[in-house]
Coordinates of C-alpha atoms and ligand atoms in Angstrom, one line a residue:
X1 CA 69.8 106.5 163.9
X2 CA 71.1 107.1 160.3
X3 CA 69.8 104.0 157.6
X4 CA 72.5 103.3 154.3
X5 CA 70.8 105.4 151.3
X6 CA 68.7 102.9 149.0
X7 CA 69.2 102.9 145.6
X8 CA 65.5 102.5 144.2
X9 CA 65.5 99.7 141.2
X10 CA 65.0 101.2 138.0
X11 CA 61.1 100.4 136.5
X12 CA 61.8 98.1 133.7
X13 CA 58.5 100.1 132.0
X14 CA 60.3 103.4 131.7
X15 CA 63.3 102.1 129.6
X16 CA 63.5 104.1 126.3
X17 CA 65.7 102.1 124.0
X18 CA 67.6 104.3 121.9
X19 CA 66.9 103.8 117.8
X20 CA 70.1 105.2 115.9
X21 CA 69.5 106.3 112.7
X22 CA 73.1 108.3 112.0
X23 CA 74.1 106.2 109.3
X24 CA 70.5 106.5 107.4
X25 CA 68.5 109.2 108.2
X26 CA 71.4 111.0 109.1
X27 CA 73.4 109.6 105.8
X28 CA 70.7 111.6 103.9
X29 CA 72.2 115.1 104.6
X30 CA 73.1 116.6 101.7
X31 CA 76.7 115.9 101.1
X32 CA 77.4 113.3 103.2
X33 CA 78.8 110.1 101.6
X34 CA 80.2 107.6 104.0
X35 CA 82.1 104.4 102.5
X36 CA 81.5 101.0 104.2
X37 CA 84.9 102.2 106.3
X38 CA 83.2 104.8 107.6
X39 CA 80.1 103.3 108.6
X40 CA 81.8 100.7 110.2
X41 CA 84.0 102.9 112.9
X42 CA 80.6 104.8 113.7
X43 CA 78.7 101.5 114.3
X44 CA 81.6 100.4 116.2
X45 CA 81.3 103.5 118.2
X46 CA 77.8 103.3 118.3
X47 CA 77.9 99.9 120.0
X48 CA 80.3 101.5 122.5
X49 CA 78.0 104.4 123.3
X50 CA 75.0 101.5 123.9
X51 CA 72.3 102.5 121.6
X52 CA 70.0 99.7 121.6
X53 CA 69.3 99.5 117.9
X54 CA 71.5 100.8 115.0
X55 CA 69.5 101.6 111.4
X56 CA 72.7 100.8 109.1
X57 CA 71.1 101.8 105.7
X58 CA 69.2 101.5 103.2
X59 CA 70.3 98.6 101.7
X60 CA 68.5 98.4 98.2
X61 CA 69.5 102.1 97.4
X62 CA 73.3 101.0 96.6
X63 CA 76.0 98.2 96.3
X64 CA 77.5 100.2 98.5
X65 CA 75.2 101.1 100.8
X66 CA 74.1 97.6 101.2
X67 CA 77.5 96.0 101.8
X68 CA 78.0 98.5 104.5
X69 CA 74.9 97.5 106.0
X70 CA 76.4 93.6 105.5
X71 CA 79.6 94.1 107.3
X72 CA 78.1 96.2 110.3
X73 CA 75.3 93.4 110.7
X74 CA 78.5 90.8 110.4
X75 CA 81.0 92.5 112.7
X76 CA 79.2 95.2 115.6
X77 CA 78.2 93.2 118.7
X78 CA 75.5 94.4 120.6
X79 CA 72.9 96.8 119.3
X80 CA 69.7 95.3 117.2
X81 CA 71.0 95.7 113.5
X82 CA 68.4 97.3 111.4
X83 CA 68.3 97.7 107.4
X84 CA 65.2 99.9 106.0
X85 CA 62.9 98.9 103.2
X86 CA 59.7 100.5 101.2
X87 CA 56.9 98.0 100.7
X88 CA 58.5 96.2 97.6
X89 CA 59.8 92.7 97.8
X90 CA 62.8 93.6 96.4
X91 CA 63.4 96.1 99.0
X92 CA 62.7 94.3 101.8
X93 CA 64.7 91.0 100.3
X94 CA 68.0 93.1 100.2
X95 CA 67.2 94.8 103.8
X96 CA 67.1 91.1 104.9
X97 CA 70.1 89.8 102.8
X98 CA 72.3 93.1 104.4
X99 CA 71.2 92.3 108.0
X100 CA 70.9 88.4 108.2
X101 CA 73.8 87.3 109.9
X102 CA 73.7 89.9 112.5
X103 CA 73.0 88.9 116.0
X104 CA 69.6 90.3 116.3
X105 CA 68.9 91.7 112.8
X106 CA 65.6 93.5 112.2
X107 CA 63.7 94.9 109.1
X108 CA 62.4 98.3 108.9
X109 CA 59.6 98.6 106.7
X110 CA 57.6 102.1 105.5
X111 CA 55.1 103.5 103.4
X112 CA 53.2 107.4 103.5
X113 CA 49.9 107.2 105.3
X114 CA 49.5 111.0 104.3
X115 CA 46.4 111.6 101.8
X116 CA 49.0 114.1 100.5
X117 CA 51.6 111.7 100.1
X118 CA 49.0 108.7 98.6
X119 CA 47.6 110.9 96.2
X120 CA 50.4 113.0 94.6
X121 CA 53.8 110.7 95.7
X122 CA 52.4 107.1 95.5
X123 CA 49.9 108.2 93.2
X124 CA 47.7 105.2 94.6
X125 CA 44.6 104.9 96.8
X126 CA 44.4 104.2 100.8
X127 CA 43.3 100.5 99.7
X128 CA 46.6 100.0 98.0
X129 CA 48.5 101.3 100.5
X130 CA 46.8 98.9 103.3
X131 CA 47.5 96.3 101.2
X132 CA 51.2 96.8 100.5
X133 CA 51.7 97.5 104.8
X134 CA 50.4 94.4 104.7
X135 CA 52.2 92.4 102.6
X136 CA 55.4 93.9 103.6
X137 CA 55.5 93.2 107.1
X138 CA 54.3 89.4 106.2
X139 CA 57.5 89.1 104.2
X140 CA 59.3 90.4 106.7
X141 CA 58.3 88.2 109.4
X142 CA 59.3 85.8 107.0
X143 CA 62.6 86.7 107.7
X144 CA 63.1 87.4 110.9
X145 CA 60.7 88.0 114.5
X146 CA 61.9 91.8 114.7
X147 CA 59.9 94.2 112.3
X148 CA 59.4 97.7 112.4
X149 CA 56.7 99.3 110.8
X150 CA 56.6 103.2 110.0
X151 CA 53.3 105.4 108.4
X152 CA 55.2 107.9 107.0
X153 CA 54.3 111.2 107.4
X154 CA 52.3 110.1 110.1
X155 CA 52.0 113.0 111.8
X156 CA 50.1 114.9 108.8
X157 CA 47.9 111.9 108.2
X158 CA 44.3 110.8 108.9
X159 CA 44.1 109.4 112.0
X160 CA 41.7 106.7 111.6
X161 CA 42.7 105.5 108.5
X162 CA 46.5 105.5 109.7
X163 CA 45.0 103.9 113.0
X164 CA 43.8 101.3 110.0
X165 CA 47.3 100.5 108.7
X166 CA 48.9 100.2 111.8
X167 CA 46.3 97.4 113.0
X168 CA 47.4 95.7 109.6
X169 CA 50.6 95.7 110.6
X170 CA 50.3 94.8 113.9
X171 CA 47.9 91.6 112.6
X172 CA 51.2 90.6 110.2
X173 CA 53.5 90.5 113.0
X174 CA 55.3 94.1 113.5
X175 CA 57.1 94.4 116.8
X176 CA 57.8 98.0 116.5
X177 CA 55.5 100.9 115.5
X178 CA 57.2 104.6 114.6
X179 CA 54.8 107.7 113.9
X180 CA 57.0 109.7 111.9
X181 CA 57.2 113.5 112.5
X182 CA 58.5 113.7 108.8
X183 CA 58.2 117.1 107.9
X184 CA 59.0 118.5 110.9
X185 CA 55.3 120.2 111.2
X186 CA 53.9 119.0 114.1
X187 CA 54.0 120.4 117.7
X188 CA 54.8 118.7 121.0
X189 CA 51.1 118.9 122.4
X190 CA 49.4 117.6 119.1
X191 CA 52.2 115.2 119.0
X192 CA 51.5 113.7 122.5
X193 CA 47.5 113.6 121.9
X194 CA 48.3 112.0 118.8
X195 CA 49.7 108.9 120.5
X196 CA 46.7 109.1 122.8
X197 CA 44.4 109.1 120.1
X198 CA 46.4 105.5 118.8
X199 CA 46.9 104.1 122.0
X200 CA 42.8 104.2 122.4
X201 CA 41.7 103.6 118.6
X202 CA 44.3 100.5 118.4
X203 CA 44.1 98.9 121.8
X204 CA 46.8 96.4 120.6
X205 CA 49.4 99.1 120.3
X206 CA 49.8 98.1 124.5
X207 CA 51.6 94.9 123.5
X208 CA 54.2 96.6 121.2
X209 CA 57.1 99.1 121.2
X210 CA 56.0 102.4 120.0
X211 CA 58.2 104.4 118.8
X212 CA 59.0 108.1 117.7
X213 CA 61.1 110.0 115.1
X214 CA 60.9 113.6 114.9
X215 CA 62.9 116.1 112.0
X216 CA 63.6 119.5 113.2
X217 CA 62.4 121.7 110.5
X218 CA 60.8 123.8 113.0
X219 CA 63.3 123.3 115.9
X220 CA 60.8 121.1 117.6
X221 CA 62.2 117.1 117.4
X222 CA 63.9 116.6 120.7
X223 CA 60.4 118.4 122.6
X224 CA 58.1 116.3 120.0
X225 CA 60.1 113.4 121.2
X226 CA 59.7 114.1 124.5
X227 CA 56.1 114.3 124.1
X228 CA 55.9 111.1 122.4
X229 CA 57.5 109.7 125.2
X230 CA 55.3 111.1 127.8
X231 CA 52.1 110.0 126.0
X232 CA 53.9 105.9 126.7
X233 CA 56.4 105.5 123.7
X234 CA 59.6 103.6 124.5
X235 CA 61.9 104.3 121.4
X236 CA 63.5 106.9 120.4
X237 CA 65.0 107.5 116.7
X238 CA 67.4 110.2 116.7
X239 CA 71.2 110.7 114.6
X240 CA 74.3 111.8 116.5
X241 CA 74.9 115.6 116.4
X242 CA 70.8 115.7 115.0
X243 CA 72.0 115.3 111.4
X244 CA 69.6 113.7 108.7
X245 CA 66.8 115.1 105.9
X246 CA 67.3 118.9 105.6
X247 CA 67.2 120.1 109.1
X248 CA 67.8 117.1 110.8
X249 CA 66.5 114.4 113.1
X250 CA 66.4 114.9 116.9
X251 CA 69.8 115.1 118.4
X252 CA 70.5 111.9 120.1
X253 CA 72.8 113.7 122.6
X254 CA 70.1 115.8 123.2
X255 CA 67.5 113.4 124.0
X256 CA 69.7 111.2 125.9
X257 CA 70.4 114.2 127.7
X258 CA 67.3 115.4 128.8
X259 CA 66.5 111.8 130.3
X260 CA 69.4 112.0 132.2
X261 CA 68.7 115.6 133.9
X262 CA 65.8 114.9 134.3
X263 CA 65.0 111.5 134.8
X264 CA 63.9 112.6 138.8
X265 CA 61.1 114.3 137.3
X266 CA 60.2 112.0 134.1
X267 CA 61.1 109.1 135.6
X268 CA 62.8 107.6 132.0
X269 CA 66.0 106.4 131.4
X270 CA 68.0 104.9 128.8
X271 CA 71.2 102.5 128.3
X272 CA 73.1 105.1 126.6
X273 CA 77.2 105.2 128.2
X274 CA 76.8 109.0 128.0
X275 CA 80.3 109.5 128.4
X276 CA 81.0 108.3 125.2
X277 CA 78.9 111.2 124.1
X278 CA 81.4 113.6 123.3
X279 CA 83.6 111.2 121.7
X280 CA 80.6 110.0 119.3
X281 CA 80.2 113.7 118.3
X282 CA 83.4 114.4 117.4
X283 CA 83.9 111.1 115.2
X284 CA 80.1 111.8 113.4
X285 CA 81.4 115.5 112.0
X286 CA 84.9 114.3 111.0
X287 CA 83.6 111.7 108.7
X288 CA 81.2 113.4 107.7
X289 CA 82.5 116.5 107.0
X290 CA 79.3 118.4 108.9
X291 CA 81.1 120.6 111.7
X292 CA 79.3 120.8 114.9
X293 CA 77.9 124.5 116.0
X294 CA 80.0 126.7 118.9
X295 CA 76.7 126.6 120.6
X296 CA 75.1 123.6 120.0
X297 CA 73.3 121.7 123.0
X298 CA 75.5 119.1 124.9
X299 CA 78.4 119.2 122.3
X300 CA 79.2 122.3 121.3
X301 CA 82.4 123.9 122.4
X302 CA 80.7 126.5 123.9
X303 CA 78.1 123.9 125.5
X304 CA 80.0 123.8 129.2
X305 CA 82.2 127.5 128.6
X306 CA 81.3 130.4 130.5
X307 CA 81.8 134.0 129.5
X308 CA 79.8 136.3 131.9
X309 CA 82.6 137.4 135.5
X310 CA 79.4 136.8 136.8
X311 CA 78.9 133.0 135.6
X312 CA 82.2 132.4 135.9
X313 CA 82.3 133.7 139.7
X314 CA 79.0 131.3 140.6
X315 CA 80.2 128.0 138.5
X316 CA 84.2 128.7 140.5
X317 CA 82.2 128.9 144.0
X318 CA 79.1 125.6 143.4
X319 CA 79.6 124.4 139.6
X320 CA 75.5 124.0 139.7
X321 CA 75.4 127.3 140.4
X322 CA 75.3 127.8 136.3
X323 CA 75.4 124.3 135.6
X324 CA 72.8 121.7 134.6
X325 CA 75.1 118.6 133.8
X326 CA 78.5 117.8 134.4
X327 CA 80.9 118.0 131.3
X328 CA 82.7 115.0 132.5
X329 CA 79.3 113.1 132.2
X330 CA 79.2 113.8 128.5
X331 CA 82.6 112.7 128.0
X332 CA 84.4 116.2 127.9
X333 CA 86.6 115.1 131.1
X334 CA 90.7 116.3 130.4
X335 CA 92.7 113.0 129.1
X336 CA 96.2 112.9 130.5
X337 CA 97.5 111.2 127.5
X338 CA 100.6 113.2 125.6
X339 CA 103.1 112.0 123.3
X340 CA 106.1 114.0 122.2
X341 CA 108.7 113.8 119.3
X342 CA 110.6 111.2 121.1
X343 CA 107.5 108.9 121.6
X344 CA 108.0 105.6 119.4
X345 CA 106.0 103.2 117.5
X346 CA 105.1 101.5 120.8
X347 CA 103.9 104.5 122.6
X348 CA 101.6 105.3 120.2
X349 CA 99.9 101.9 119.7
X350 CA 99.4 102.0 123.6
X351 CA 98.1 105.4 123.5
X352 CA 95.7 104.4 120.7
X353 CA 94.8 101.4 122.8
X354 CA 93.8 102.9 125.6
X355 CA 91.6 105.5 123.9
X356 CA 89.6 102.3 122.1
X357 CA 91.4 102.5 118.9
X358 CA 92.1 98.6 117.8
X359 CA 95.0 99.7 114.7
X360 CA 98.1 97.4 114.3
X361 CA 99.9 96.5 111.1
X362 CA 99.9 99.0 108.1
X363 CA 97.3 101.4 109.6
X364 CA 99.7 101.5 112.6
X365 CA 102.2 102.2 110.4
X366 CA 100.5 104.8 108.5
X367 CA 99.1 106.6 111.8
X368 CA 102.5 106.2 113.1
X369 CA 104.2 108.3 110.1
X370 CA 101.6 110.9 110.2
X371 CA 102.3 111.1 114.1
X372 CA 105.4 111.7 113.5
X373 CA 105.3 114.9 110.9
X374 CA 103.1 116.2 113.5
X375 CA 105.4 115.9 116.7
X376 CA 108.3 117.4 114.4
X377 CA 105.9 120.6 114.6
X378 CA 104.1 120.3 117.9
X379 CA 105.7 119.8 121.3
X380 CA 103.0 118.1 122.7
X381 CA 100.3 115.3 121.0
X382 CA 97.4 114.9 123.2
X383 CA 94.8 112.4 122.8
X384 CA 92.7 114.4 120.7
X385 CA 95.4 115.3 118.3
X386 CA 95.6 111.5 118.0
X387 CA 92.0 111.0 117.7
X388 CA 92.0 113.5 114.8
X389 CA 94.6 112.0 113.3
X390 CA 93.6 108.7 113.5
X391 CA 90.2 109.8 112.2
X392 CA 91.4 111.3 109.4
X393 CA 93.4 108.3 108.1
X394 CA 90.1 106.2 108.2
X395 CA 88.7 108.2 105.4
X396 CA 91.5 108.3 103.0
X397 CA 90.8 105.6 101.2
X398 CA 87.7 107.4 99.2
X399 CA 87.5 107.1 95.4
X400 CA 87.6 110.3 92.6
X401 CA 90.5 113.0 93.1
X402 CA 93.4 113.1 95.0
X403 CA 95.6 115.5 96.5
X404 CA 99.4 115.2 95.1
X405 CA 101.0 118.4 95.9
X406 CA 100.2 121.9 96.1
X407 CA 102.2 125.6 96.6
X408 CA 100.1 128.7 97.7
X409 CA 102.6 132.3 97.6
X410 CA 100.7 134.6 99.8
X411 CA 102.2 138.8 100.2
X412 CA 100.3 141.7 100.9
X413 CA 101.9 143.2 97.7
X414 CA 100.8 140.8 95.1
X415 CA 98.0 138.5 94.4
X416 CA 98.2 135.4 95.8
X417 CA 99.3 132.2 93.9
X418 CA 98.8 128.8 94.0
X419 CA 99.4 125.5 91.8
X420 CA 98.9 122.2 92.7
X421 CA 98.8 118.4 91.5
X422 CA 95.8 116.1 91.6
X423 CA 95.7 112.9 90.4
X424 CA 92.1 111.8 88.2
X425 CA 89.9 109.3 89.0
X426 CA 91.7 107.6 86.5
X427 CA 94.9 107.6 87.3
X428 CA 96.1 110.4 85.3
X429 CA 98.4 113.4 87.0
X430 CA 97.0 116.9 86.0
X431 CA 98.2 120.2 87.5
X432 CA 96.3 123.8 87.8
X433 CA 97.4 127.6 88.8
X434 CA 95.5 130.2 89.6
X435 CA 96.2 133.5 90.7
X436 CA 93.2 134.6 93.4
X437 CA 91.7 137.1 95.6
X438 CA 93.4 135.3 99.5
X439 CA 95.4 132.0 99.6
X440 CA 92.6 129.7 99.8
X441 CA 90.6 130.9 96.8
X442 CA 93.9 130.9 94.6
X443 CA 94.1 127.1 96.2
X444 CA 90.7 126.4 95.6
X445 CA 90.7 127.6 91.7
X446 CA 94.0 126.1 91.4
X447 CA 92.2 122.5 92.2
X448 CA 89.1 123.5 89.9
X449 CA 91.5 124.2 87.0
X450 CA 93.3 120.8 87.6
X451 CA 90.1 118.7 87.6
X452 CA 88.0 120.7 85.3
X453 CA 85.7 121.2 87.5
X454 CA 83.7 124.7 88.2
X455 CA 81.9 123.6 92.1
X456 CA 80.3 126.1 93.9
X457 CA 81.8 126.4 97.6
X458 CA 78.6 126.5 100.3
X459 CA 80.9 125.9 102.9
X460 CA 84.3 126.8 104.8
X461 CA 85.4 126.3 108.2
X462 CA 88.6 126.5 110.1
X463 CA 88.8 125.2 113.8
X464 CA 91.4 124.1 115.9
X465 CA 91.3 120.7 117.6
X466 CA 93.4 121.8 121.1
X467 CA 94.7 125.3 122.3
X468 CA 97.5 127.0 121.5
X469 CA 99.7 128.5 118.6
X470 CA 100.7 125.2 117.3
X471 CA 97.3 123.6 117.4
X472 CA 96.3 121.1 114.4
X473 CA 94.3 122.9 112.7
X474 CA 90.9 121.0 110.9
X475 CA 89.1 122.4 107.7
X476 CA 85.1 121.5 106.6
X477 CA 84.4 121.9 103.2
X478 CA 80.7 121.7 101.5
X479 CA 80.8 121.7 97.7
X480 CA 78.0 121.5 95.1
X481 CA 79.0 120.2 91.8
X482 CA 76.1 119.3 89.2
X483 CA 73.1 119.4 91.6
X484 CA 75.0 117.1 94.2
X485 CA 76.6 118.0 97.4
X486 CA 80.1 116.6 99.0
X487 CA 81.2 117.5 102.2
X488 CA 84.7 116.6 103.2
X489 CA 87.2 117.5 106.2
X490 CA 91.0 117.5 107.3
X491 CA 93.1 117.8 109.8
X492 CA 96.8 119.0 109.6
X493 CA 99.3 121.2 111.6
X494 CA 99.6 123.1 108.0
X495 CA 95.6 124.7 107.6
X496 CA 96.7 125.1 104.0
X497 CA 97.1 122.1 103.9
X498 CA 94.6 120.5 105.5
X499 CA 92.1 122.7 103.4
X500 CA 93.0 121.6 100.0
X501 CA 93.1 117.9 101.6
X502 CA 89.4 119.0 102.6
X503 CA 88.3 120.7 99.4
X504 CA 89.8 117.5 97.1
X505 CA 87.3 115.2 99.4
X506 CA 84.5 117.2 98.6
X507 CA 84.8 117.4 95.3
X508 CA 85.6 113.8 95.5
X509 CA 82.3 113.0 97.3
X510 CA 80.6 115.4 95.1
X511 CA 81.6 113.7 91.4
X512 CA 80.6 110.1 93.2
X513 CA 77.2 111.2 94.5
X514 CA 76.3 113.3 90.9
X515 CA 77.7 109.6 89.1
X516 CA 75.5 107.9 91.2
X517 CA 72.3 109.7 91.4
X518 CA 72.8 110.0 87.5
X519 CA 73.5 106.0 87.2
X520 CA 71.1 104.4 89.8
X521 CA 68.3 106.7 90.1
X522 CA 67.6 106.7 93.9
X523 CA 64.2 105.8 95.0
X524 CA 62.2 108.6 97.0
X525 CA 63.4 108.4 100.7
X526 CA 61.6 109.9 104.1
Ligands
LIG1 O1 61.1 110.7 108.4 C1 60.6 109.6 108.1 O2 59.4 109.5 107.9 C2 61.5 108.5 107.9 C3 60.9 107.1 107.9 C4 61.6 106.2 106.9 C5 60.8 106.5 109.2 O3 62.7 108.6 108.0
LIG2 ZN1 63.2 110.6 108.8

């Protein structure tokens, strides 16, 4: 007698509620500058992929960063809306102000537990430093029932007395405790015994979320994670594509990942709609300009490909043969959409539609015009040529340089040529030549001379966004200009073009982050 297959209730217990930190942590790369714009289409996204809490920003650090955090709380239904905060009331009263009128707002509050950090950052005691915990999460109950409270450097600090704070803040009201990997130091087996040791020196710890967040300095934040998880955390903070503080946070398509696989043995899951993983990826390195590695876990183009007759043999006879995951369950499924030269205004909008793009009025006109230069040139428009495109109209809008013009004269017999026409941040037209060493450094210089500007280039990369000879082409560019960093990106069917759109963003980003910096002062950030 055969009995219908049961499908065993998921343990309520074993949720791990996913903590993304993509538009802070990760905002902290160097060179990435997203505008409220920006921010907003990856919190939309977010929302779609089902993180359970979003960390907007860091509201105090900049008008802009704290309207961003404003219209996010105001507009993205779904995940918990979180603003971060130091210990000062000043900080934690904008962090509020940004994330008030979002459905379930919450307040993330910090300060360094680490005798190193106390002693040479804070320059204060461990007395102080209890004290200001304190305070901070009793304003911030104030404000709202949902407060996070992070030890930084956690992992590098004295257990006891860290064991100390967190029983402070635990007494005020916090909600939610993170240990912070911050350095990226620690390893997954100390890691894991660490939350043992809390767990048994600060019994109340039971009653709470716990939480981790890992950087990957050594390589080690998605298995530190894990460990954290194992020893009874139920939060993970992680940034699409791992992006954040010099090497990163933990990948959040990693970690989402792993739970999936291998939920049968760890018996964790999450609420995470992984097949809006791939799409989440993609739109993270377009705005921000930070491409994503061939081989990089989960998203990577080479993450599903297979090069070995050998592989290829064993995946075309049982795909598990050489496959752990399905790339349809990350997202990477074929979409049948295609548009062609003769597709009209109409076709487009409903293309759009369906692939979760809400654009009508001007920005359907705009993405409309640029979908049509692109079908004169290309037979067919699949959905991610329209995904590409439509990303790349989002982030026009950004302040500093732009891009009027440009001619590049490239022969094997003469030096290559370019000029081009920028206009100035304020408003003035200025053109450059140069005469360079390929097409793209003659392009390059030509831009420098224009703006007066002498960057150094740390980055270039060309890529191609579908197969084929007439694929758009997309271009990352990093710059450094005056100690800061802008990263910018482009798509065109022209890669000439779509690397001097690129290279004019990143100096743009560059010039706004060095006037910033130089005007503001940012505080000292995890
Ligand atoms: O890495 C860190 O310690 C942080 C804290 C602010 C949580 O980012
Ligand atoms: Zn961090």
């Amino acid at each position: 007698m055969s009995h219908p297959t049961q499908v065993q209730p998921r343990d309520p217990a074993s949720r791990v509620k996913i903590f993304d930190t993509t538009l802070r942590d990760g905002e902290q790369s160097p060179g990435i500058s997203l505008n409220r714009q920006e921010k907003l289409e990856i919190a939309h996204q977010l929302a779609r992929l089902g993180v359970d809490i979003i960390e907007a920003g860091f509201p105090i650090t900049s008008p802009g960063d704290f309207e961003a955090v404003q219209a996010i709380a105001r507009e993205v239904q779904g995940p918990v809306i979180c603003g971060l905060a130091r210990t000062s009331k000043q900080d934690i009263e904008a962090a509020w102000n940004a994330v008030r009128d979002a459905e379930r707002p919450r307040i993330h509050t910090f300060i360094a537990t680490s005798d190193i950090h106390i002693e040479r950052k804070l320059q204060t005691t461990r007395e102080d430093v209890i004290g200001q915990a304190r305070a901070a999460v009793a304003q911030a109950r104030g404000y709202t029932e949902d407060v996070e409270f992070s030890p930084e450097d956690g992992s590098r600090s004295n257990i006891e007395f860290m064991a100390e704070v967190i029983q402070v803040a635990l007494d005020e009201g916090a909600t939610t405790i993170n240990v912070p990997d911050t350095v990226g130091y620690t390893m997954p087996i100390e890691y894991g015994r660490m939350f043992e040791e809390l767990y048994r020196l600060v019994p109340d710890l039971a009653r709470v979320t716990v939480s981790v967040h890992c950087h990957d300095d050594l390589g080690l934040a998605v298995a530190n994670s894990l460990a954290g998880l194992e020893a009874g955390c139920r939060q993970v903070e992680c940034a699409i594509n791992g992006i954040g503080e010099r090497a990163g946070n933990a990948a959040l398509e990693e970690v989402v990942m792993l739970l999936h696989t291998r939920e049968p043995r760890l018996g964790l899951w999450t609420g995470v709609e992984t097949t809006e993983i791939a799409r989440t990826s993609r739109l993270v390195s377009r705005l921000t300009g930070y491409p994503v590695q061939p081989n990089k876990a989960i998203v990577g183009r080479n993450a599903f490909a297979h090069e070995a007759g050998i592989h290829q043999d064993g995946v075309l006879k049982e795909r598990t043969t050489y496959e752990i995951m399905d790339a349809t369950t990350v997202g990477l499924s074929s979409n049948s959409i295609v548009l062609g030269k003769h597709s009209g205004r109409h076709a487009l909008s409903k293309a759009l539609e369906e692939m979760g793009f809400a654009i009508d009025g001007q920005a359907l006109n705009v993405a409309f015009k640029r979908f049509k230069e692109i079908a004169d040139r290309k037979k067919q428009v699949t959905a991610m040529d329209l995904e590409a495109l439509v990303t790349d109209e989002l982030r026009a809008d950004i302040a500093g340089y732009s891009l009027e013009w440009f001619e590049v004269e490239s022969s094997s017999r003469r030096s290559p040529h370019a000029r081009v026409g920028v206009t100035l941040p304020d408003g003035n037209s200025v053109t450059g030549s140069f005469v360079g060493d390929g097409p793209i450094d003659a392009l390059f210089q030509a831009i420098n001379a224009a703006t007066a500007t002498a960057p150094v280039l740390s980055e270039f990369t060309i890529g191609a966004v579908t197969e084929g000879q007439d694929a758009l082409g997309e271009v990352s560019v990093v710059v450094e200009l005056d100690g800061s960093t802008g990263a910018g990106q482009s798509v065109s069917t022209d890669i000439i073009d779509a690397a001097a759109r690129a290279y004019v963003r990143a100096l743009s980003v560059a010039l706004t982050r060095s006037q910033a910096s130089g005007a503001v002062g940012l505080p000292e950030t995890a």
